[in-house]
Amino acid sequence: MLSYFRYGNAMKYVSFILVGLLLFSCKNNDDDTEPINCTTEFVYGLTVQVRDANTGGIIVSDITVTARDEPYEEELVFLFDTFIGAGERAGNYTLTVQADGYLTLITPVIEVGANECHVIGQFVELELQPL
C-alpha cells in the first residue's frame, strides 16, 4: 500500500511538472506580429474618368491626363472609359487634364495612401468645360 502512495505522489509531481512546462511554453502573442498575406494584384493609385461638363458624356479622344507628385510625373493610360496610373505608388498628386476643344483643368491635390500591401486607390471623376 505504501508503494501505491509513492507512485501516486510521483505521478502528481510529474503531472504538475508537465502542466507547468506546458503553461511556460505558451507565450503571450501581444509582442509578436502576425504574418501579413498580401495579394499579388497590381493596384493603381489613380483611376480617373473625364466627362464633358455640358453633356455628361465620357471624353475618350484627343485627351491627356497627367499626374504629378513632384518630382514624379506620369501620363495616365486610357483603359476602357477611364485613365489609370500611379501603380502601387502612394503620393500627393495634382492632375492636369488637357483635351482638344476643352479648357485645361488642374485639380487640387489628391492623396493616395497605402497599407501594408498596396496603395489605396482613388477614383476621381472630372468634368471639362467646352471652349
Short mmCIF file of N, CA, C and O in Angstrom, two decimals:
data_model
loop_
_atom_site.label_atom_id
_atom_site.label_comp_id
_atom_site.label_asym_id
_atom_site.label_seq_id
_atom_site.Cartn_x
_atom_site.Cartn_y
_atom_site.Cartn_z
N MET A 1 0.83 -1.17 0.00
CA MET A 1 0.00 0.00 0.00
C MET A 1 0.88 1.24 0.00
O MET A 1 0.53 2.22 -0.62
N LEU A 2 1.99 1.20 0.67
CA LEU A 2 2.90 2.32 0.73
C LEU A 2 3.47 2.64 -0.65
O LEU A 2 3.59 3.79 -1.02
N SER A 3 3.77 1.62 -1.44
CA SER A 3 4.31 1.85 -2.78
C SER A 3 3.26 2.52 -3.69
O SER A 3 3.60 3.29 -4.55
N TYR A 4 1.99 2.21 -3.46
CA TYR A 4 0.93 2.83 -4.25
C TYR A 4 0.90 4.34 -4.02
O TYR A 4 0.80 5.12 -4.95
N PHE A 5 1.01 4.77 -2.74
CA PHE A 5 1.00 6.20 -2.44
C PHE A 5 2.24 6.89 -2.99
O PHE A 5 2.17 8.00 -3.46
N ARG A 6 3.37 6.22 -2.94
CA ARG A 6 4.59 6.82 -3.51
C ARG A 6 4.45 6.98 -5.01
O ARG A 6 4.82 7.99 -5.58
N TYR A 7 3.91 5.97 -5.65
CA TYR A 7 3.70 6.04 -7.09
C TYR A 7 2.69 7.13 -7.44
O TYR A 7 2.89 7.91 -8.36
N GLY A 8 1.61 7.24 -6.65
CA GLY A 8 0.59 8.26 -6.86
C GLY A 8 1.16 9.65 -6.68
O GLY A 8 0.87 10.56 -7.45
N ASN A 9 1.99 9.85 -5.64
CA ASN A 9 2.62 11.15 -5.42
C ASN A 9 3.59 11.49 -6.55
O ASN A 9 3.67 12.63 -6.99
N ALA A 10 4.31 10.50 -7.00
CA ALA A 10 5.26 10.72 -8.10
C ALA A 10 4.50 11.15 -9.36
O ALA A 10 4.93 12.04 -10.09
N MET A 11 3.37 10.52 -9.62
CA MET A 11 2.57 10.88 -10.78
C MET A 11 2.02 12.30 -10.65
O MET A 11 1.95 13.04 -11.62
N LYS A 12 1.67 12.69 -9.41
CA LYS A 12 1.19 14.05 -9.20
C LYS A 12 2.30 15.05 -9.52
O LYS A 12 2.07 16.07 -10.17
N TYR A 13 3.53 14.74 -9.08
CA TYR A 13 4.65 15.64 -9.35
C TYR A 13 4.96 15.71 -10.85
O TYR A 13 5.19 16.78 -11.40
N VAL A 14 4.93 14.56 -11.50
CA VAL A 14 5.20 14.53 -12.93
C VAL A 14 4.11 15.31 -13.67
O VAL A 14 4.40 16.11 -14.58
N SER A 15 2.86 15.10 -13.28
CA SER A 15 1.76 15.83 -13.91
C SER A 15 1.90 17.33 -13.67
O SER A 15 1.71 18.14 -14.57
N PHE A 16 2.26 17.72 -12.46
CA PHE A 16 2.45 19.12 -12.13
C PHE A 16 3.56 19.73 -12.98
O PHE A 16 3.44 20.82 -13.52
N ILE A 17 4.64 19.00 -13.14
CA ILE A 17 5.78 19.49 -13.94
C ILE A 17 5.38 19.62 -15.41
O ILE A 17 5.69 20.62 -16.07
N LEU A 18 4.65 18.62 -15.93
CA LEU A 18 4.23 18.68 -17.34
C LEU A 18 3.28 19.85 -17.60
O LEU A 18 3.41 20.55 -18.60
N VAL A 19 2.33 20.05 -16.69
CA VAL A 19 1.40 21.18 -16.84
C VAL A 19 2.16 22.50 -16.74
O VAL A 19 1.93 23.44 -17.51
N GLY A 20 3.11 22.58 -15.83
CA GLY A 20 3.93 23.80 -15.69
C GLY A 20 4.72 24.08 -16.95
O GLY A 20 4.80 25.22 -17.41
N LEU A 21 5.33 23.05 -17.52
CA LEU A 21 6.09 23.23 -18.76
C LEU A 21 5.18 23.66 -19.91
O LEU A 21 5.56 24.50 -20.72
N LEU A 22 4.00 23.07 -19.95
CA LEU A 22 3.04 23.44 -21.00
C LEU A 22 2.64 24.91 -20.88
O LEU A 22 2.65 25.66 -21.85
N LEU A 23 2.34 25.35 -19.69
CA LEU A 23 1.97 26.75 -19.48
C LEU A 23 3.15 27.68 -19.74
O LEU A 23 2.99 28.77 -20.29
N PHE A 24 4.32 27.27 -19.35
CA PHE A 24 5.51 28.09 -19.54
C PHE A 24 5.84 28.23 -21.03
O PHE A 24 6.32 29.27 -21.48
N SER A 25 5.57 27.18 -21.80
CA SER A 25 5.91 27.21 -23.22
C SER A 25 4.94 28.07 -24.02
O SER A 25 5.25 28.50 -25.11
N CYS A 26 3.75 28.31 -23.49
CA CYS A 26 2.79 29.19 -24.16
C CYS A 26 3.17 30.63 -23.85
O CYS A 26 3.19 31.03 -22.70
N LYS A 27 3.47 31.39 -24.89
CA LYS A 27 3.87 32.77 -24.65
C LYS A 27 2.80 33.73 -25.12
O LYS A 27 1.96 33.40 -25.94
N ASN A 28 2.88 34.92 -24.63
CA ASN A 28 1.94 35.97 -24.97
C ASN A 28 2.26 36.47 -26.37
O ASN A 28 3.39 36.84 -26.67
N ASN A 29 1.27 36.55 -27.24
CA ASN A 29 1.48 36.98 -28.62
C ASN A 29 1.31 38.48 -28.81
O ASN A 29 1.28 38.94 -29.93
N ASP A 30 1.18 39.24 -27.72
CA ASP A 30 0.99 40.69 -27.86
C ASP A 30 2.17 41.35 -28.55
O ASP A 30 2.02 42.30 -29.30
N ASP A 31 3.38 40.84 -28.32
CA ASP A 31 4.57 41.45 -28.91
C ASP A 31 4.87 40.89 -30.29
O ASP A 31 5.64 41.46 -31.05
N ASP A 32 4.28 39.74 -30.62
CA ASP A 32 4.53 39.12 -31.91
C ASP A 32 3.61 39.74 -32.95
O ASP A 32 2.48 40.10 -32.69
N THR A 33 4.10 39.85 -34.17
CA THR A 33 3.26 40.33 -35.25
C THR A 33 2.83 39.14 -36.09
O THR A 33 3.62 38.24 -36.35
N GLU A 34 1.60 39.16 -36.50
CA GLU A 34 1.08 38.11 -37.35
C GLU A 34 1.64 38.33 -38.75
O GLU A 34 1.80 39.46 -39.20
N PRO A 35 1.92 37.26 -39.47
CA PRO A 35 2.39 37.44 -40.84
C PRO A 35 1.29 38.07 -41.68
O PRO A 35 0.10 37.81 -41.48
N ILE A 36 1.68 38.91 -42.61
CA ILE A 36 0.73 39.59 -43.47
C ILE A 36 0.70 38.86 -44.81
O ILE A 36 1.74 38.67 -45.43
N ASN A 37 -0.47 38.47 -45.23
CA ASN A 37 -0.63 37.78 -46.50
C ASN A 37 -1.18 38.76 -47.53
O ASN A 37 -2.37 39.04 -47.54
N CYS A 38 -0.30 39.27 -48.36
CA CYS A 38 -0.70 40.23 -49.38
C CYS A 38 -1.05 39.50 -50.68
O CYS A 38 -0.49 38.46 -50.98
N THR A 39 -1.95 40.10 -51.44
CA THR A 39 -2.29 39.54 -52.74
C THR A 39 -1.23 39.94 -53.76
O THR A 39 -0.43 40.85 -53.52
N THR A 40 -1.23 39.29 -54.89
CA THR A 40 -0.24 39.60 -55.94
C THR A 40 -0.78 40.57 -56.97
O THR A 40 -0.10 40.87 -57.94
N GLU A 41 -2.02 41.07 -56.76
CA GLU A 41 -2.60 42.00 -57.72
C GLU A 41 -1.81 43.31 -57.75
O GLU A 41 -1.16 43.68 -56.78
N PHE A 42 -1.87 43.99 -58.87
CA PHE A 42 -1.22 45.29 -59.05
C PHE A 42 -2.31 46.34 -58.93
O PHE A 42 -3.27 46.34 -59.70
N VAL A 43 -2.18 47.24 -57.96
CA VAL A 43 -3.23 48.23 -57.68
C VAL A 43 -2.79 49.60 -58.17
O VAL A 43 -1.69 50.06 -57.87
N TYR A 44 -3.68 50.24 -58.91
CA TYR A 44 -3.41 51.60 -59.38
C TYR A 44 -3.87 52.60 -58.34
O TYR A 44 -4.95 52.48 -57.77
N GLY A 45 -3.03 53.61 -58.11
CA GLY A 45 -3.37 54.63 -57.13
C GLY A 45 -4.42 55.60 -57.64
O GLY A 45 -5.17 56.17 -56.87
N LEU A 46 -4.47 55.79 -58.95
CA LEU A 46 -5.41 56.74 -59.54
C LEU A 46 -6.22 56.09 -60.65
O LEU A 46 -5.67 55.44 -61.54
N THR A 47 -7.51 56.29 -60.58
CA THR A 47 -8.44 55.93 -61.65
C THR A 47 -9.27 57.17 -61.91
O THR A 47 -9.95 57.67 -61.01
N VAL A 48 -9.19 57.69 -63.13
CA VAL A 48 -9.79 58.98 -63.45
C VAL A 48 -10.75 58.83 -64.62
O VAL A 48 -10.39 58.26 -65.66
N GLN A 49 -11.94 59.36 -64.45
CA GLN A 49 -12.91 59.39 -65.54
C GLN A 49 -13.19 60.85 -65.86
O GLN A 49 -13.45 61.65 -64.95
N VAL A 50 -13.12 61.19 -67.13
CA VAL A 50 -13.28 62.58 -67.56
C VAL A 50 -14.54 62.69 -68.42
O VAL A 50 -14.70 61.95 -69.40
N ARG A 51 -15.39 63.64 -68.03
CA ARG A 51 -16.67 63.84 -68.72
C ARG A 51 -16.79 65.26 -69.25
O ARG A 51 -16.18 66.18 -68.73
N ASP A 52 -17.60 65.40 -70.27
CA ASP A 52 -17.96 66.71 -70.79
C ASP A 52 -18.94 67.35 -69.79
O ASP A 52 -19.95 66.73 -69.42
N ALA A 53 -18.66 68.57 -69.33
CA ALA A 53 -19.50 69.22 -68.32
C ALA A 53 -20.90 69.51 -68.83
O ALA A 53 -21.85 69.56 -68.04
N ASN A 54 -21.08 69.70 -70.14
CA ASN A 54 -22.41 70.01 -70.68
C ASN A 54 -23.24 68.76 -70.94
O ASN A 54 -24.42 68.72 -70.64
N THR A 55 -22.62 67.74 -71.52
CA THR A 55 -23.38 66.56 -71.94
C THR A 55 -23.30 65.41 -70.94
O THR A 55 -24.14 64.52 -70.96
N GLY A 56 -22.26 65.39 -70.11
CA GLY A 56 -22.05 64.27 -69.19
C GLY A 56 -21.40 63.07 -69.85
O GLY A 56 -21.12 62.07 -69.20
N GLY A 57 -21.15 63.16 -71.14
CA GLY A 57 -20.52 62.06 -71.87
C GLY A 57 -19.04 61.93 -71.54
O GLY A 57 -18.36 62.91 -71.24
N ILE A 58 -18.56 60.71 -71.59
CA ILE A 58 -17.15 60.46 -71.30
C ILE A 58 -16.31 60.90 -72.50
O ILE A 58 -16.63 60.56 -73.64
N ILE A 59 -15.25 61.64 -72.22
CA ILE A 59 -14.34 62.11 -73.28
C ILE A 59 -13.28 61.04 -73.48
O ILE A 59 -12.57 60.66 -72.53
N VAL A 60 -13.18 60.55 -74.73
CA VAL A 60 -12.27 59.43 -74.98
C VAL A 60 -11.19 59.72 -76.01
O VAL A 60 -10.23 58.95 -76.11
N SER A 61 -11.32 60.80 -76.77
CA SER A 61 -10.31 61.05 -77.79
C SER A 61 -9.66 62.41 -77.61
O SER A 61 -10.26 63.34 -77.08
N ASP A 62 -8.41 62.48 -78.08
CA ASP A 62 -7.62 63.71 -78.02
C ASP A 62 -7.58 64.29 -76.62
O ASP A 62 -7.83 65.49 -76.41
N ILE A 63 -7.25 63.46 -75.65
CA ILE A 63 -7.22 63.87 -74.24
C ILE A 63 -5.97 63.30 -73.58
O ILE A 63 -5.56 62.18 -73.87
N THR A 64 -5.41 64.11 -72.68
CA THR A 64 -4.23 63.69 -71.93
C THR A 64 -4.46 64.00 -70.46
O THR A 64 -4.87 65.11 -70.10
N VAL A 65 -4.19 63.01 -69.61
CA VAL A 65 -4.28 63.20 -68.16
C VAL A 65 -2.90 62.92 -67.59
O VAL A 65 -2.34 61.84 -67.78
N THR A 66 -2.35 63.92 -66.92
CA THR A 66 -1.01 63.81 -66.34
C THR A 66 -1.09 63.94 -64.83
O THR A 66 -1.74 64.86 -64.32
N ALA A 67 -0.43 63.03 -64.13
CA ALA A 67 -0.37 63.07 -62.66
C ALA A 67 1.03 63.52 -62.25
O ALA A 67 2.03 63.03 -62.78
N ARG A 68 1.06 64.45 -61.27
CA ARG A 68 2.35 64.95 -60.78
C ARG A 68 2.40 64.85 -59.26
O ARG A 68 1.47 65.25 -58.57
N ASP A 69 3.49 64.31 -58.78
CA ASP A 69 3.84 64.28 -57.35
C ASP A 69 5.32 64.62 -57.34
O ASP A 69 6.16 63.73 -57.38
N GLU A 70 5.62 65.91 -57.37
CA GLU A 70 6.99 66.40 -57.60
C GLU A 70 8.03 65.57 -56.88
O GLU A 70 7.86 65.26 -55.71
N PRO A 71 9.07 65.16 -57.57
CA PRO A 71 9.39 65.43 -58.97
C PRO A 71 8.80 64.39 -59.94
O PRO A 71 9.04 64.44 -61.13
N TYR A 72 8.04 63.45 -59.43
CA TYR A 72 7.45 62.38 -60.24
C TYR A 72 6.36 62.93 -61.15
O TYR A 72 5.56 63.76 -60.74
N GLU A 73 6.33 62.42 -62.39
CA GLU A 73 5.29 62.81 -63.34
C GLU A 73 4.98 61.60 -64.21
O GLU A 73 5.88 60.87 -64.63
N GLU A 74 3.70 61.39 -64.45
CA GLU A 74 3.27 60.24 -65.25
C GLU A 74 2.05 60.60 -66.07
O GLU A 74 1.11 61.22 -65.56
N GLU A 75 2.07 60.21 -67.34
CA GLU A 75 0.87 60.35 -68.17
C GLU A 75 0.03 59.09 -67.95
O GLU A 75 0.51 57.97 -68.17
N LEU A 76 -1.20 59.29 -67.52
CA LEU A 76 -2.06 58.15 -67.23
C LEU A 76 -2.48 57.46 -68.53
O LEU A 76 -2.55 58.08 -69.58
N VAL A 77 -2.74 56.18 -68.42
CA VAL A 77 -3.08 55.35 -69.57
C VAL A 77 -4.60 55.20 -69.66
O VAL A 77 -5.27 54.95 -68.66
N PHE A 78 -5.13 55.35 -70.88
CA PHE A 78 -6.56 55.21 -71.10
C PHE A 78 -6.89 53.72 -71.23
O PHE A 78 -6.30 53.00 -72.03
N LEU A 79 -7.86 53.26 -70.45
CA LEU A 79 -8.29 51.86 -70.48
C LEU A 79 -9.80 51.82 -70.36
O LEU A 79 -10.36 52.24 -69.34
N PHE A 80 -10.46 51.34 -71.40
CA PHE A 80 -11.92 51.29 -71.50
C PHE A 80 -12.49 52.72 -71.44
O PHE A 80 -12.43 53.41 -72.43
N ASP A 81 -12.98 53.16 -70.29
CA ASP A 81 -13.54 54.52 -70.21
C ASP A 81 -12.88 55.36 -69.11
O ASP A 81 -13.41 56.37 -68.71
N THR A 82 -11.72 54.90 -68.64
CA THR A 82 -11.02 55.62 -67.56
C THR A 82 -9.53 55.70 -67.85
O THR A 82 -9.00 54.97 -68.68
N PHE A 83 -8.89 56.58 -67.10
CA PHE A 83 -7.43 56.70 -67.14
C PHE A 83 -6.90 56.09 -65.85
O PHE A 83 -7.46 56.35 -64.77
N ILE A 84 -5.83 55.32 -65.95
CA ILE A 84 -5.25 54.70 -64.77
C ILE A 84 -3.77 55.03 -64.69
O ILE A 84 -3.11 55.24 -65.71
N GLY A 85 -3.27 55.08 -63.44
CA GLY A 85 -1.86 55.35 -63.26
C GLY A 85 -1.47 55.32 -61.80
O GLY A 85 -2.26 54.95 -60.94
N ALA A 86 -0.24 55.72 -61.53
CA ALA A 86 0.34 55.70 -60.19
C ALA A 86 0.24 54.29 -59.60
O ALA A 86 -0.16 54.11 -58.47
N GLY A 87 0.62 53.32 -60.40
CA GLY A 87 0.55 51.92 -59.98
C GLY A 87 1.42 51.65 -58.77
O GLY A 87 2.64 51.86 -58.82
N GLU A 88 0.79 51.20 -57.69
CA GLU A 88 1.47 50.85 -56.44
C GLU A 88 2.39 51.99 -55.96
O GLU A 88 3.46 51.76 -55.41
N ARG A 89 1.95 53.23 -56.18
CA ARG A 89 2.75 54.38 -55.77
C ARG A 89 1.89 55.37 -54.98
O ARG A 89 1.04 56.06 -55.56
N ALA A 90 2.10 55.42 -53.68
CA ALA A 90 1.41 56.40 -52.84
C ALA A 90 2.00 57.78 -53.10
O ALA A 90 3.15 57.91 -53.53
N GLY A 91 1.22 58.81 -52.85
CA GLY A 91 1.72 60.16 -53.04
C GLY A 91 0.61 61.18 -53.01
O GLY A 91 -0.56 60.86 -52.79
N ASN A 92 1.00 62.43 -53.22
CA ASN A 92 0.06 63.56 -53.27
C ASN A 92 0.10 64.10 -54.70
O ASN A 92 1.05 64.78 -55.08
N TYR A 93 -0.94 63.80 -55.44
CA TYR A 93 -0.95 64.06 -56.87
C TYR A 93 -1.82 65.26 -57.25
O TYR A 93 -2.89 65.46 -56.71
N THR A 94 -1.32 65.99 -58.24
CA THR A 94 -2.10 67.02 -58.92
C THR A 94 -2.30 66.51 -60.34
O THR A 94 -1.34 66.07 -60.99
N LEU A 95 -3.53 66.54 -60.82
CA LEU A 95 -3.82 66.09 -62.17
C LEU A 95 -3.99 67.28 -63.09
O LEU A 95 -4.62 68.28 -62.72
N THR A 96 -3.44 67.16 -64.28
CA THR A 96 -3.65 68.14 -65.33
C THR A 96 -4.34 67.41 -66.48
O THR A 96 -3.83 66.40 -66.95
N VAL A 97 -5.50 67.93 -66.88
CA VAL A 97 -6.28 67.29 -67.93
C VAL A 97 -6.37 68.26 -69.10
O VAL A 97 -6.84 69.40 -68.95
N GLN A 98 -5.92 67.80 -70.28
CA GLN A 98 -5.97 68.61 -71.49
C GLN A 98 -6.67 67.82 -72.57
O GLN A 98 -6.35 66.65 -72.79
N ALA A 99 -7.61 68.47 -73.23
CA ALA A 99 -8.34 67.82 -74.32
C ALA A 99 -8.66 68.86 -75.38
O ALA A 99 -8.94 70.02 -75.07
N ASP A 100 -8.62 68.43 -76.64
CA ASP A 100 -8.97 69.34 -77.75
C ASP A 100 -10.40 69.79 -77.58
O ASP A 100 -11.31 68.98 -77.34
N GLY A 101 -10.60 71.12 -77.67
CA GLY A 101 -11.93 71.69 -77.59
C GLY A 101 -12.42 71.93 -76.17
O GLY A 101 -13.58 72.28 -75.96
N TYR A 102 -11.53 71.79 -75.18
CA TYR A 102 -11.91 71.98 -73.77
C TYR A 102 -10.88 72.84 -73.05
O TYR A 102 -9.71 72.89 -73.43
N LEU A 103 -11.33 73.50 -71.99
CA LEU A 103 -10.41 74.24 -71.12
C LEU A 103 -9.56 73.24 -70.34
O LEU A 103 -10.05 72.18 -69.92
N THR A 104 -8.29 73.59 -70.15
CA THR A 104 -7.40 72.73 -69.35
C THR A 104 -7.83 72.78 -67.90
O THR A 104 -8.18 73.84 -67.37
N LEU A 105 -7.81 71.64 -67.24
CA LEU A 105 -8.21 71.53 -65.84
C LEU A 105 -7.03 71.05 -65.01
O LEU A 105 -6.36 70.08 -65.38
N ILE A 106 -6.78 71.75 -63.91
CA ILE A 106 -5.76 71.33 -62.93
C ILE A 106 -6.48 71.11 -61.61
O ILE A 106 -7.16 72.02 -61.11
N THR A 107 -6.34 69.93 -61.06
CA THR A 107 -7.08 69.57 -59.84
C THR A 107 -6.33 69.99 -58.58
O THR A 107 -5.11 70.19 -58.61
N PRO A 108 -7.06 70.07 -57.47
CA PRO A 108 -6.38 70.18 -56.17
C PRO A 108 -5.64 68.86 -55.91
O PRO A 108 -5.83 67.88 -56.63
N VAL A 109 -4.86 68.84 -54.87
CA VAL A 109 -4.07 67.65 -54.54
C VAL A 109 -4.98 66.48 -54.20
O VAL A 109 -5.96 66.63 -53.46
N ILE A 110 -4.66 65.32 -54.75
CA ILE A 110 -5.37 64.07 -54.47
C ILE A 110 -4.39 63.17 -53.73
O ILE A 110 -3.33 62.82 -54.27
N GLU A 111 -4.75 62.79 -52.52
CA GLU A 111 -3.86 61.96 -51.70
C GLU A 111 -4.13 60.48 -51.95
O GLU A 111 -5.25 60.01 -51.83
N VAL A 112 -3.07 59.77 -52.31
CA VAL A 112 -3.14 58.32 -52.49
C VAL A 112 -2.33 57.70 -51.36
O VAL A 112 -1.11 57.86 -51.29
N GLY A 113 -3.01 57.02 -50.46
CA GLY A 113 -2.35 56.39 -49.33
C GLY A 113 -1.99 54.95 -49.63
O GLY A 113 -2.16 54.46 -50.76
N ALA A 114 -1.51 54.26 -48.61
CA ALA A 114 -1.13 52.85 -48.77
C ALA A 114 -1.31 52.13 -47.45
O ALA A 114 -1.30 52.75 -46.38
N ASN A 115 -1.49 50.82 -47.54
CA ASN A 115 -1.49 49.97 -46.35
C ASN A 115 -0.27 49.07 -46.42
O ASN A 115 0.65 49.35 -47.19
N GLU A 116 -0.25 47.99 -45.68
CA GLU A 116 0.93 47.12 -45.64
C GLU A 116 1.21 46.46 -46.99
O GLU A 116 2.35 46.06 -47.25
N CYS A 117 0.20 46.34 -47.82
CA CYS A 117 0.36 45.59 -49.06
C CYS A 117 0.28 46.42 -50.34
O CYS A 117 1.05 46.19 -51.26
N HIS A 118 -0.66 47.32 -50.40
CA HIS A 118 -0.93 48.02 -51.66
C HIS A 118 -1.30 49.48 -51.39
O HIS A 118 -1.58 49.86 -50.27
N VAL A 119 -1.35 50.24 -52.50
CA VAL A 119 -1.87 51.59 -52.40
C VAL A 119 -3.38 51.52 -52.22
O VAL A 119 -4.01 50.51 -52.56
N ILE A 120 -3.94 52.57 -51.69
CA ILE A 120 -5.39 52.68 -51.55
C ILE A 120 -5.85 53.58 -52.69
O ILE A 120 -5.71 54.81 -52.62
N GLY A 121 -6.34 52.96 -53.73
CA GLY A 121 -6.68 53.66 -54.95
C GLY A 121 -7.77 54.71 -54.77
O GLY A 121 -8.69 54.54 -53.97
N GLN A 122 -7.65 55.78 -55.53
CA GLN A 122 -8.63 56.86 -55.52
C GLN A 122 -9.30 56.93 -56.88
O GLN A 122 -8.63 56.97 -57.92
N PHE A 123 -10.64 56.95 -56.88
CA PHE A 123 -11.40 57.15 -58.11
C PHE A 123 -11.78 58.62 -58.17
O PHE A 123 -12.35 59.16 -57.23
N VAL A 124 -11.46 59.25 -59.28
CA VAL A 124 -11.72 60.68 -59.45
C VAL A 124 -12.54 60.87 -60.72
O VAL A 124 -12.18 60.35 -61.79
N GLU A 125 -13.65 61.59 -60.59
CA GLU A 125 -14.47 61.91 -61.74
C GLU A 125 -14.37 63.41 -62.00
O GLU A 125 -14.66 64.21 -61.09
N LEU A 126 -13.95 63.78 -63.19
CA LEU A 126 -13.73 65.18 -63.52
C LEU A 126 -14.62 65.60 -64.69
O LEU A 126 -14.96 64.78 -65.55
N GLU A 127 -14.97 66.89 -64.71
CA GLU A 127 -15.75 67.45 -65.81
C GLU A 127 -14.95 68.56 -66.46
O GLU A 127 -14.46 69.46 -65.78
N LEU A 128 -14.85 68.49 -67.79
CA LEU A 128 -14.18 69.54 -68.55
C LEU A 128 -15.20 70.46 -69.19
O LEU A 128 -16.24 70.00 -69.71
N GLN A 129 -14.89 71.74 -69.17
CA GLN A 129 -15.74 72.75 -69.78
C GLN A 129 -15.35 72.91 -71.25
O GLN A 129 -14.18 73.15 -71.56
N PRO A 130 -16.31 72.79 -72.15
CA PRO A 130 -16.01 73.02 -73.58
C PRO A 130 -15.60 74.48 -73.81
O PRO A 130 -16.03 75.38 -73.06
N LEU A 131 -14.80 74.70 -74.82
CA LEU A 131 -14.39 76.07 -75.18
C LEU A 131 -15.55 76.85 -75.76
O LEU A 131 -16.49 76.35 -76.32
#
